[in-house]
Amino acid sequence: MDASAHNDNVMRLGDLVLIYLDSRRQYLVQVSENLNLSSDLGNMALKEMIGKAFGYVGETHLGHKYYCLRPSTADLMFKVKRKTTIVYPKDLGYLLVETAVGPGSRVIDVGTGSGALAMVLAKIVAPDGMVFSYERREEFLDNAKRNIARAGCTENVKFYCRDVVVDGFDAQTVDAVFLDVPEPWAIVPVAETVLKGGHHLVSWSPNVEQVKRTVDVLKENHFIRVRVSEIIERDLLVRQQGIRPRERGITHTAYLVRAQKILVNSKD
Amino acid sequence: MDASAHNDNVMRLGDLVLIYLDSRRQYLVQVSENLNLSSDLGNMALKEMIGKAFGYVGETHLGHKYYCLRPSTADLMFKVKRKTTIVYPKDLGYLLVETAVGPGSRVIDVGTGSGALAMVLAKIVAPDGMVFSYERREEFLDNAKRNIARAGCTENVKFYCRDVVVDGFDAQTVDAVFLDVPEPWAIVPVAETVLKGGHHLVSWSPNVEQVKRTVDVLKENHFIRVRVSEIIERDLLVRQQGIRPRERGITHTAYLVRAQKILVNSKD
Amino acid sequence: MDASAHNDNVMRLGDLVLIYLDSRRQYLVQVSENLNLSSDLGNMALKEMIGKAFGYVGETHLGHKYYCLRPSTADLMFKVKRKTTIVYPKDLGYLLVETAVGPGSRVIDVGTGSGALAMVLAKIVAPDGMVFSYERREEFLDNAKRNIARAGCTENVKFYCRDVVVDGFDAQTVDAVFLDVPEPWAIVPVAETVLKGGHHLVSWSPNVEQVKRTVDVLKENHFIRVRVSEIIERDLLVRQQGIRPRERGITHTAYLVRAQKILVNSKD
Amino acid sequence: MDASAHNDNVMRLGDLVLIYLDSRRQYLVQVSENLNLSSDLGNMALKEMIGKAFGYVGETHLGHKYYCLRPSTADLMFKVKRKTTIVYPKDLGYLLVETAVGPGSRVIDVGTGSGALAMVLAKIVAPDGMVFSYERREEFLDNAKRNIARAGCTENVKFYCRDVVVDGFDAQTVDAVFLDVPEPWAIVPVAETVLKGGHHLVSWSPNVEQVKRTVDVLKENHFIRVRVSEIIERDLLVRQQGIRPRERGITHTAYLVRAQKILVNSKD
């Protein structure tokens, strides 16, 4: 059950909570009657949170303060149980505003992986939209389903175990297609058949060659306005001892491709 | 009326359409019975689009092709009628996933400006959420209201002409606060009073001094997990003559601050 | 004549001086008996500088102050009379420290262009070293020779009008090879024959494909430790109204390739 | 003795050589009659190199190839024995071309640290120039002197153990001042007294506050054309499996300040 369904800001059984001790000790937990969270700064009983408000300040058994925070979308993505790499929040945030996805949208997600993207899309298209999430590898799907259930998004996601290059999509006329696979170019022709005219396909890949090939295939398949960007996140440390950018960090994740479909003989 | 309300992908009177001729000629227009769009590549009659599907390929009176595309959220932001600078899509996309805002959320936006942010938030919180948008300068509010009406978001935004430092907020217990003002630090104490415990305040400013002062005040006012980042967007040009990053462009927009509120005496 | 040859810091006839009025009005001039420099802030007689020290503060005929500054290496590069694009100082500075070039070095420069690179290298290898600068297009060489003469570096540069892919180099065993041409890969095999064992070849290109092909050919031709980087320069504006990075600017110039030659049968 | 003093490219006793096995196994060594270099890929006898040419390919006792390369300036800087952080080659390369330092220059270096900067400057100003290197902490000077001796630069560096804020400089009228200290602003007024008119002072600091204070003091002390930049180095990995930027790395080192001195009453 999603915490936002209630307006009273109370933590309930099953709610996801970000337990924050300090910048190195942050844990995404599900409120539970009989589990404890342990850290080197002490233990926290998860049942203590039941009925308290988000923002609650507790104490570990060693006397350290912990804070019960509402997880952001980025937190949910990062703290998902993963068997694969995930799309980074900085990249997904950018891609979302580069599409027209919103409440009520019907979208396809190819390459379910850990389900992090499907989860975020499900939250955005709720309550009436739907995410159709395709994955070839059965073992990933099981983990993804658990992550989606934990985040309370089950009603807005349909999973398919399928190689869409071979077997195509079930979904008809979707508002957007998200491709998170090693060979996005192979999926572009079949994606064209289910994407609404004028709407958005997005794809991301770490290597230049993948981007080149995807762009070429998009241009051959009635996609226009094809654009590629990178998003670089740079932290600024604001401290008493001085303000400066962080000294080490992530310097590359993926190139972000997006394009829009046109109707060749102007009929849909 | 928002185009996404209908599932048939047909362009109707009043729909917002991105008319695309090439990367230098892109126009956001509202489908109309009696207006024409003119460019140096020829004229386009906006009534021709009525009843056609998004993705339609038309021709100007000079024989150049134009494409009728579904505007992305970023397009809506950039093409809004502005009297002020706007938050950039790259920054807003990042901030959105750094909060828990979604369908049903109630959020405050201080510094309405052109209304671009309120419009994006309204689309995200629809159909049941609400954006409370505060602006001191009456002349901006009129323009913002027109932009919101044009985007079909009127039902999910309430505007207030008010200096919130002096007069505070009407809204009680919101899920997030967005600050786009020159002196965000001045608003932090009053924002604390209406933000739910554990939830997110975000703010952005171009200068280091603004960030420093805002961070200091956040830390003095029961906000924790205070973080500052920049988002740098870098286009990759993928062309027949060679792949390379764009040679000139935007190198700075704003520092993005976000923080979460805790409950001092652990009562909400 | 190079100003640094005298230790008294006096400006003499023929010296290069950077006349600075403000950040938008900076001119590289040669001290002269009968020339004037004109700007919208007034005229300056270049003979006034003769016998004055660098750092002199003069006044235009309209009463605006101007400053006589010692040009940096970067100034000399940027203010050279160009018929081609030049290597940027940020890139050249990096490449210089990635080689072992210094006083006494003998280096090859292919793609003379405007002569900016030959000029910088000449200053570094002086007084006893030599730059061998190759250019296919005669019309560029004339301009380059004038730039080198103006900078007082004639004694340390030998120019050749030649296509080195076809006709090879005259120079025997140089300490470094610098390639600033559209097809550096074509020159790598012949460059190998004149480069000392263990020493450095550097090359720069705007496009990924050029880099890829050059790297491949280097690896096939007894070069190891092949590395590619970009250098991004980001200005920080430090002003009374606030500190922030510059908002618009250069976002890409070139990828910088460097490698070192090994001796196949370990004989030189 | 510097290897470049001989034109025959032969490795001699005492020469600095970069032994390269692969990108993770690179060692700067001094050719020696009785030392061995050990790695997990086998041992190498340093006397084997005597009389061989740079570029020589040897084998460890375990049969792995190693390559004897000429160290670049950047290699010498990175491989120096350090007791402090050093200025990064990417930053120093940029600063060098932003000054007019070359063969014959006389320059001041404040904050000797490990001596890496003094070493590079000494190589550039050789054979006739001089580096005056000041350091407050005696324990650093001993290490720096050893590093300078090892690099064969002793003749072009004079060391001083002194707090220049209190006791000033010995050197009269230098061509450039390099400041690598935590409080550069404190040194600006005394640096002004020994810097030639029109010439360059450069300084670098990790924090914004240090930059702000230094810029303010420079402007109060007859320095103009004050500019601040960052240099960001981004590696591009060019591999068979795909081309992409490196995924993790250094994201900040220092802000680079430079300025030029003017003569107040136009007398030097």
PDB file of N, CA and C in Angstrom, chain C residues 167-234:
ATOM      1  N   ASP C 167      55.289  11.587 -48.999  1.00  0.00           N
ATOM      2  CA  ASP C 167      56.717  11.876 -49.116  1.00  0.00           C
ATOM      3  C   ASP C 167      57.519  11.734 -47.826  1.00  0.00           C
ATOM      4  N   GLY C 168      56.873  11.400 -46.734  1.00  0.00           N
ATOM      5  CA  GLY C 168      57.599  11.169 -45.488  1.00  0.00           C
ATOM      6  C   GLY C 168      58.206  12.431 -44.898  1.00  0.00           C
ATOM      7  N   PHE C 169      59.019  12.208 -43.864  1.00  0.00           N
ATOM      8  CA  PHE C 169      59.642  13.318 -43.132  1.00  0.00           C
ATOM      9  C   PHE C 169      61.112  13.426 -43.483  1.00  0.00           C
ATOM     10  N   ASP C 170      61.683  14.614 -43.341  1.00  0.00           N
ATOM     11  CA  ASP C 170      63.129  14.787 -43.416  1.00  0.00           C
ATOM     12  C   ASP C 170      63.784  14.514 -42.060  1.00  0.00           C
ATOM     13  N   ALA C 171      63.110  14.980 -41.034  1.00  0.00           N
ATOM     14  CA  ALA C 171      63.685  14.915 -39.689  1.00  0.00           C
ATOM     15  C   ALA C 171      63.969  13.467 -39.272  1.00  0.00           C
ATOM     16  N   GLN C 172      65.089  13.252 -38.622  1.00  0.00           N
ATOM     17  CA  GLN C 172      65.414  11.927 -38.104  1.00  0.00           C
ATOM     18  C   GLN C 172      65.277  11.934 -36.586  1.00  0.00           C
ATOM     19  N   THR C 173      64.689  10.901 -36.050  1.00  0.00           N
ATOM     20  CA  THR C 173      64.586  10.682 -34.596  1.00  0.00           C
ATOM     21  C   THR C 173      64.227  11.937 -33.800  1.00  0.00           C
ATOM     22  N   VAL C 174      62.938  12.167 -33.719  1.00  0.00           N
ATOM     23  CA  VAL C 174      62.442  13.294 -32.931  1.00  0.00           C
ATOM     24  C   VAL C 174      61.908  12.819 -31.577  1.00  0.00           C
ATOM     25  N   ASP C 175      61.760  13.802 -30.667  1.00  0.00           N
ATOM     26  CA  ASP C 175      61.328  13.499 -29.297  1.00  0.00           C
ATOM     27  C   ASP C 175      59.806  13.420 -29.151  1.00  0.00           C
ATOM     28  N   ALA C 176      59.092  13.959 -30.121  1.00  0.00           N
ATOM     29  CA  ALA C 176      57.627  13.919 -30.051  1.00  0.00           C
ATOM     30  C   ALA C 176      57.054  14.252 -31.415  1.00  0.00           C
ATOM     31  N   VAL C 177      55.867  13.726 -31.673  1.00  0.00           N
ATOM     32  CA  VAL C 177      55.131  14.041 -32.899  1.00  0.00           C
ATOM     33  C   VAL C 177      53.744  14.556 -32.499  1.00  0.00           C
ATOM     34  N   PHE C 178      53.384  15.706 -33.061  1.00  0.00           N
ATOM     35  CA  PHE C 178      52.061  16.302 -32.831  1.00  0.00           C
ATOM     36  C   PHE C 178      51.274  16.273 -34.138  1.00  0.00           C
ATOM     37  N   LEU C 179      50.095  15.651 -34.115  1.00  0.00           N
ATOM     38  CA  LEU C 179      49.286  15.547 -35.327  1.00  0.00           C
ATOM     39  C   LEU C 179      47.995  16.355 -35.184  1.00  0.00           C
ATOM     40  N   ASP C 180      47.841  17.348 -36.027  1.00  0.00           N
ATOM     41  CA  ASP C 180      46.618  18.158 -36.037  1.00  0.00           C
ATOM     42  C   ASP C 180      46.068  18.167 -37.456  1.00  0.00           C
ATOM     43  N   VAL C 181      45.583  17.008 -37.886  1.00  0.00           N
ATOM     44  CA  VAL C 181      45.114  16.834 -39.266  1.00  0.00           C
ATOM     45  C   VAL C 181      43.806  16.045 -39.248  1.00  0.00           C
ATOM     46  N   PRO C 182      43.023  16.113 -40.328  1.00  0.00           N
ATOM     47  CA  PRO C 182      41.736  15.395 -40.344  1.00  0.00           C
ATOM     48  C   PRO C 182      41.873  13.871 -40.363  1.00  0.00           C
ATOM     49  N   GLU C 183      43.011  13.365 -40.891  1.00  0.00           N
ATOM     50  CA  GLU C 183      43.170  11.912 -40.976  1.00  0.00           C
ATOM     51  C   GLU C 183      44.485  11.463 -40.312  1.00  0.00           C
ATOM     52  N   PRO C 184      44.554  11.616 -38.999  1.00  0.00           N
ATOM     53  CA  PRO C 184      45.816  11.304 -38.323  1.00  0.00           C
ATOM     54  C   PRO C 184      46.256   9.855 -38.511  1.00  0.00           C
ATOM     55  N   TRP C 185      45.305   8.935 -38.643  1.00  0.00           N
ATOM     56  CA  TRP C 185      45.662   7.521 -38.771  1.00  0.00           C
ATOM     57  C   TRP C 185      46.574   7.265 -39.977  1.00  0.00           C
ATOM     58  N   ALA C 186      46.413   8.076 -41.007  1.00  0.00           N
ATOM     59  CA  ALA C 186      47.210   7.855 -42.217  1.00  0.00           C
ATOM     60  C   ALA C 186      48.684   8.186 -41.993  1.00  0.00           C
ATOM     61  N   ILE C 187      48.941   9.022 -40.990  1.00  0.00           N
ATOM     62  CA  ILE C 187      50.305   9.498 -40.752  1.00  0.00           C
ATOM     63  C   ILE C 187      51.032   8.638 -39.723  1.00  0.00           C
ATOM     64  N   VAL C 188      50.275   7.868 -38.951  1.00  0.00           N
ATOM     65  CA  VAL C 188      50.884   7.099 -37.863  1.00  0.00           C
ATOM     66  C   VAL C 188      52.042   6.206 -38.342  1.00  0.00           C
ATOM     67  N   PRO C 189      51.887   5.427 -39.424  1.00  0.00           N
ATOM     68  CA  PRO C 189      52.987   4.525 -39.805  1.00  0.00           C
ATOM     69  C   PRO C 189      54.275   5.272 -40.149  1.00  0.00           C
ATOM     70  N   VAL C 190      54.152   6.375 -40.873  1.00  0.00           N
ATOM     71  CA  VAL C 190      55.362   7.123 -41.222  1.00  0.00           C
ATOM     72  C   VAL C 190      55.921   7.865 -39.992  1.00  0.00           C
ATOM     73  N   ALA C 191      55.030   8.303 -39.093  1.00  0.00           N
ATOM     74  CA  ALA C 191      55.491   8.959 -37.861  1.00  0.00           C
ATOM     75  C   ALA C 191      56.298   7.977 -37.018  1.00  0.00           C
ATOM     76  N   GLU C 192      55.912   6.725 -37.045  1.00  0.00           N
ATOM     77  CA  GLU C 192      56.635   5.724 -36.245  1.00  0.00           C
ATOM     78  C   GLU C 192      58.110   5.667 -36.654  1.00  0.00           C
ATOM     79  N   THR C 193      58.363   5.866 -37.932  1.00  0.00           N
ATOM     80  CA  THR C 193      59.743   5.700 -38.418  1.00  0.00           C
ATOM     81  C   THR C 193      60.691   6.791 -37.922  1.00  0.00           C
ATOM     82  N   VAL C 194      60.164   7.947 -37.534  1.00  0.00           N
ATOM     83  CA  VAL C 194      61.040   9.050 -37.116  1.00  0.00           C
ATOM     84  C   VAL C 194      60.969   9.354 -35.626  1.00  0.00           C
ATOM     85  N   LEU C 195      60.067   8.702 -34.909  1.00  0.00           N
ATOM     86  CA  LEU C 195      59.919   8.980 -33.477  1.00  0.00           C
ATOM     87  C   LEU C 195      60.891   8.100 -32.697  1.00  0.00           C
ATOM     88  N   LYS C 196      61.552   8.679 -31.723  1.00  0.00           N
ATOM     89  CA  LYS C 196      62.434   7.909 -30.844  1.00  0.00           C
ATOM     90  C   LYS C 196      61.643   6.830 -30.095  1.00  0.00           C
ATOM     91  N   GLY C 197      62.283   5.722 -29.836  1.00  0.00           N
ATOM     92  CA  GLY C 197      61.674   4.673 -29.035  1.00  0.00           C
ATOM     93  C   GLY C 197      61.250   5.209 -27.684  1.00  0.00           C
ATOM     94  N   GLY C 198      60.090   4.749 -27.194  1.00  0.00           N
ATOM     95  CA  GLY C 198      59.614   5.134 -25.872  1.00  0.00           C
ATOM     96  C   GLY C 198      58.981   6.513 -25.809  1.00  0.00           C
ATOM     97  N   HIS C 199      59.076   7.274 -26.905  1.00  0.00           N
ATOM     98  CA  HIS C 199      58.609   8.664 -26.864  1.00  0.00           C
ATOM     99  C   HIS C 199      57.162   8.806 -27.338  1.00  0.00           C
ATOM    100  N   HIS C 200      56.672  10.074 -27.349  1.00  0.00           N
ATOM    101  CA  HIS C 200      55.228  10.329 -27.413  1.00  0.00           C
ATOM    102  C   HIS C 200      54.735  10.820 -28.770  1.00  0.00           C
ATOM    103  N   LEU C 201      53.629  10.264 -29.187  1.00  0.00           N
ATOM    104  CA  LEU C 201      52.858  10.812 -30.299  1.00  0.00           C
ATOM    105  C   LEU C 201      51.535  11.297 -29.725  1.00  0.00           C
ATOM    106  N   VAL C 202      51.142  12.518 -30.101  1.00  0.00           N
ATOM    107  CA  VAL C 202      49.837  13.023 -29.680  1.00  0.00           C
ATOM    108  C   VAL C 202      49.079  13.503 -30.903  1.00  0.00           C
ATOM    109  N   SER C 203      47.765  13.443 -30.792  1.00  0.00           N
ATOM    110  CA  SER C 203      46.892  13.747 -31.914  1.00  0.00           C
ATOM    111  C   SER C 203      45.560  14.197 -31.350  1.00  0.00           C
ATOM    112  N   TRP C 204      44.849  15.091 -32.051  1.00  0.00           N
ATOM    113  CA  TRP C 204      43.531  15.473 -31.559  1.00  0.00           C
ATOM    114  C   TRP C 204      42.568  15.633 -32.721  1.00  0.00           C
ATOM    115  N   SER C 205      41.308  15.274 -32.439  1.00  0.00           N
ATOM    116  CA  SER C 205      40.272  15.230 -33.460  1.00  0.00           C
ATOM    117  C   SER C 205      38.932  15.511 -32.816  1.00  0.00           C
ATOM    118  N   PRO C 206      38.031  16.179 -33.532  1.00  0.00           N
ATOM    119  CA  PRO C 206      36.709  16.463 -32.948  1.00  0.00           C
ATOM    120  C   PRO C 206      35.767  15.271 -32.891  1.00  0.00           C
ATOM    121  N   ASN C 207      35.906  14.313 -33.789  1.00  0.00           N
ATOM    122  CA  ASN C 207      34.899  13.253 -33.913  1.00  0.00           C
ATOM    123  C   ASN C 207      35.350  11.920 -33.324  1.00  0.00           C
ATOM    124  N   VAL C 208      34.394  11.158 -32.852  1.00  0.00           N
ATOM    125  CA  VAL C 208      34.667   9.845 -32.273  1.00  0.00           C
ATOM    126  C   VAL C 208      35.249   8.888 -33.320  1.00  0.00           C
ATOM    127  N   GLU C 209      34.730   8.936 -34.542  1.00  0.00           N
ATOM    128  CA  GLU C 209      35.210   8.008 -35.564  1.00  0.00           C
ATOM    129  C   GLU C 209      36.703   8.226 -35.863  1.00  0.00           C
ATOM    130  N   GLN C 210      37.118   9.476 -35.900  1.00  0.00           N
ATOM    131  CA  GLN C 210      38.538   9.766 -36.139  1.00  0.00           C
ATOM    132  C   GLN C 210      39.402   9.173 -35.035  1.00  0.00           C
ATOM    133  N   VAL C 211      38.915   9.326 -33.814  1.00  0.00           N
ATOM    134  CA  VAL C 211      39.648   8.807 -32.662  1.00  0.00           C
ATOM    135  C   VAL C 211      39.754   7.289 -32.739  1.00  0.00           C
ATOM    136  N   LYS C 212      38.643   6.649 -33.029  1.00  0.00           N
ATOM    137  CA  LYS C 212      38.597   5.190 -33.086  1.00  0.00           C
ATOM    138  C   LYS C 212      39.613   4.669 -34.114  1.00  0.00           C
ATOM    139  N   ARG C 213      39.606   5.278 -35.279  1.00  0.00           N
ATOM    140  CA  ARG C 213      40.481   4.798 -36.346  1.00  0.00           C
ATOM    141  C   ARG C 213      41.954   5.053 -36.005  1.00  0.00           C
ATOM    142  N   THR C 214      42.226   6.197 -35.402  1.00  0.00           N
ATOM    143  CA  THR C 214      43.601   6.515 -35.016  1.00  0.00           C
ATOM    144  C   THR C 214      44.087   5.549 -33.933  1.00  0.00           C
ATOM    145  N   VAL C 215      43.247   5.281 -32.959  1.00  0.00           N
ATOM    146  CA  VAL C 215      43.618   4.356 -31.883  1.00  0.00           C
ATOM    147  C   VAL C 215      43.904   2.968 -32.464  1.00  0.00           C
ATOM    148  N   ASP C 216      43.052   2.518 -33.365  1.00  0.00           N
ATOM    149  CA  ASP C 216      43.252   1.189 -33.960  1.00  0.00           C
ATOM    150  C   ASP C 216      44.593   1.119 -34.684  1.00  0.00           C
ATOM    151  N   VAL C 217      44.900   2.141 -35.474  1.00  0.00           N
ATOM    152  CA  VAL C 217      46.155   2.138 -36.244  1.00  0.00           C
ATOM    153  C   VAL C 217      47.361   2.256 -35.305  1.00  0.00           C
ATOM    154  N   LEU C 218      47.246   3.036 -34.254  1.00  0.00           N
ATOM    155  CA  LEU C 218      48.350   3.132 -33.290  1.00  0.00           C
ATOM    156  C   LEU C 218      48.661   1.752 -32.702  1.00  0.00           C
ATOM    157  N   LYS C 219      47.614   1.027 -32.333  1.00  0.00           N
ATOM    158  CA  LYS C 219      47.825  -0.285 -31.713  1.00  0.00           C
ATOM    159  C   LYS C 219      48.423  -1.288 -32.699  1.00  0.00           C
ATOM    160  N   GLU C 220      48.151  -1.092 -33.984  1.00  0.00           N
ATOM    161  CA  GLU C 220      48.727  -1.997 -35.003  1.00  0.00           C
ATOM    162  C   GLU C 220      50.163  -1.614 -35.357  1.00  0.00           C
ATOM    163  N   ASN C 221      50.634  -0.461 -34.867  1.00  0.00           N
ATOM    164  CA  ASN C 221      51.935   0.047 -35.294  1.00  0.00           C
ATOM    165  C   ASN C 221      52.910   0.274 -34.140  1.00  0.00           C
ATOM    166  N   HIS C 222      52.936  -0.629 -33.185  1.00  0.00           N
ATOM    167  CA  HIS C 222      53.926  -0.580 -32.118  1.00  0.00           C
ATOM    168  C   HIS C 222      53.817   0.633 -31.227  1.00  0.00           C
ATOM    169  N   PHE C 223      52.588   1.101 -31.042  1.00  0.00           N
ATOM    170  CA  PHE C 223      52.371   2.114 -30.024  1.00  0.00           C
ATOM    171  C   PHE C 223      51.605   1.468 -28.876  1.00  0.00           C
ATOM    172  N   ILE C 224      52.011   1.799 -27.654  1.00  0.00           N
ATOM    173  CA  ILE C 224      51.283   1.279 -26.501  1.00  0.00           C
ATOM    174  C   ILE C 224      50.884   2.454 -25.608  1.00  0.00           C
ATOM    175  N   ARG C 225      50.226   2.108 -24.515  1.00  0.00           N
ATOM    176  CA  ARG C 225      49.743   3.113 -23.566  1.00  0.00           C
ATOM    177  C   ARG C 225      48.918   4.162 -24.317  1.00  0.00           C
ATOM    178  N   VAL C 226      48.040   3.700 -25.152  1.00  0.00           N
ATOM    179  CA  VAL C 226      47.184   4.583 -25.952  1.00  0.00           C
ATOM    180  C   VAL C 226      46.033   5.064 -25.079  1.00  0.00           C
ATOM    181  N   ARG C 227      45.896   6.361 -24.970  1.00  0.00           N
ATOM    182  CA  ARG C 227      44.858   6.915 -24.111  1.00  0.00           C
ATOM    183  C   ARG C 227      44.146   8.077 -24.795  1.00  0.00           C
ATOM    184  N   VAL C 228      42.890   8.269 -24.456  1.00  0.00           N
ATOM    185  CA  VAL C 228      42.080   9.332 -25.059  1.00  0.00           C
ATOM    186  C   VAL C 228      41.358  10.093 -23.952  1.00  0.00           C
ATOM    187  N   SER C 229      41.390  11.409 -24.009  1.00  0.00           N
ATOM    188  CA  SER C 229      40.703  12.236 -23.013  1.00  0.00           C
ATOM    189  C   SER C 229      40.113  13.475 -23.682  1.00  0.00           C
ATOM    190  N   GLU C 230      39.197  14.061 -22.972  1.00  0.00           N
ATOM    191  CA  GLU C 230      38.732  15.402 -23.299  1.00  0.00           C
ATOM    192  C   GLU C 230      39.107  16.321 -22.151  1.00  0.00           C
ATOM    193  N   ILE C 231      39.332  17.578 -22.467  1.00  0.00           N
ATOM    194  CA  ILE C 231      39.550  18.589 -21.438  1.00  0.00           C
ATOM    195  C   ILE C 231      38.433  19.620 -21.538  1.00  0.00           C
ATOM    196  N   ILE C 232      37.697  19.763 -20.454  1.00  0.00           N
ATOM    197  CA  ILE C 232      36.581  20.701 -20.423  1.00  0.00           C
ATOM    198  C   ILE C 232      36.944  21.857 -19.501  1.00  0.00           C
ATOM    199  N   GLU C 233      36.902  23.068 -20.046  1.00  0.00           N
ATOM    200  CA  GLU C 233      37.231  24.261 -19.264  1.00  0.00           C
ATOM    201  C   GLU C 233      35.928  24.911 -18.836  1.00  0.00           C
ATOM    202  N   ARG C 234      35.843  25.226 -17.558  1.00  0.00           N
ATOM    203  CA  ARG C 234      34.608  25.799 -17.047  1.00  0.00           C
ATOM    204  C   ARG C 234      34.951  27.037 -16.252  1.00  0.00           C
TER     205      ARG C 234
END
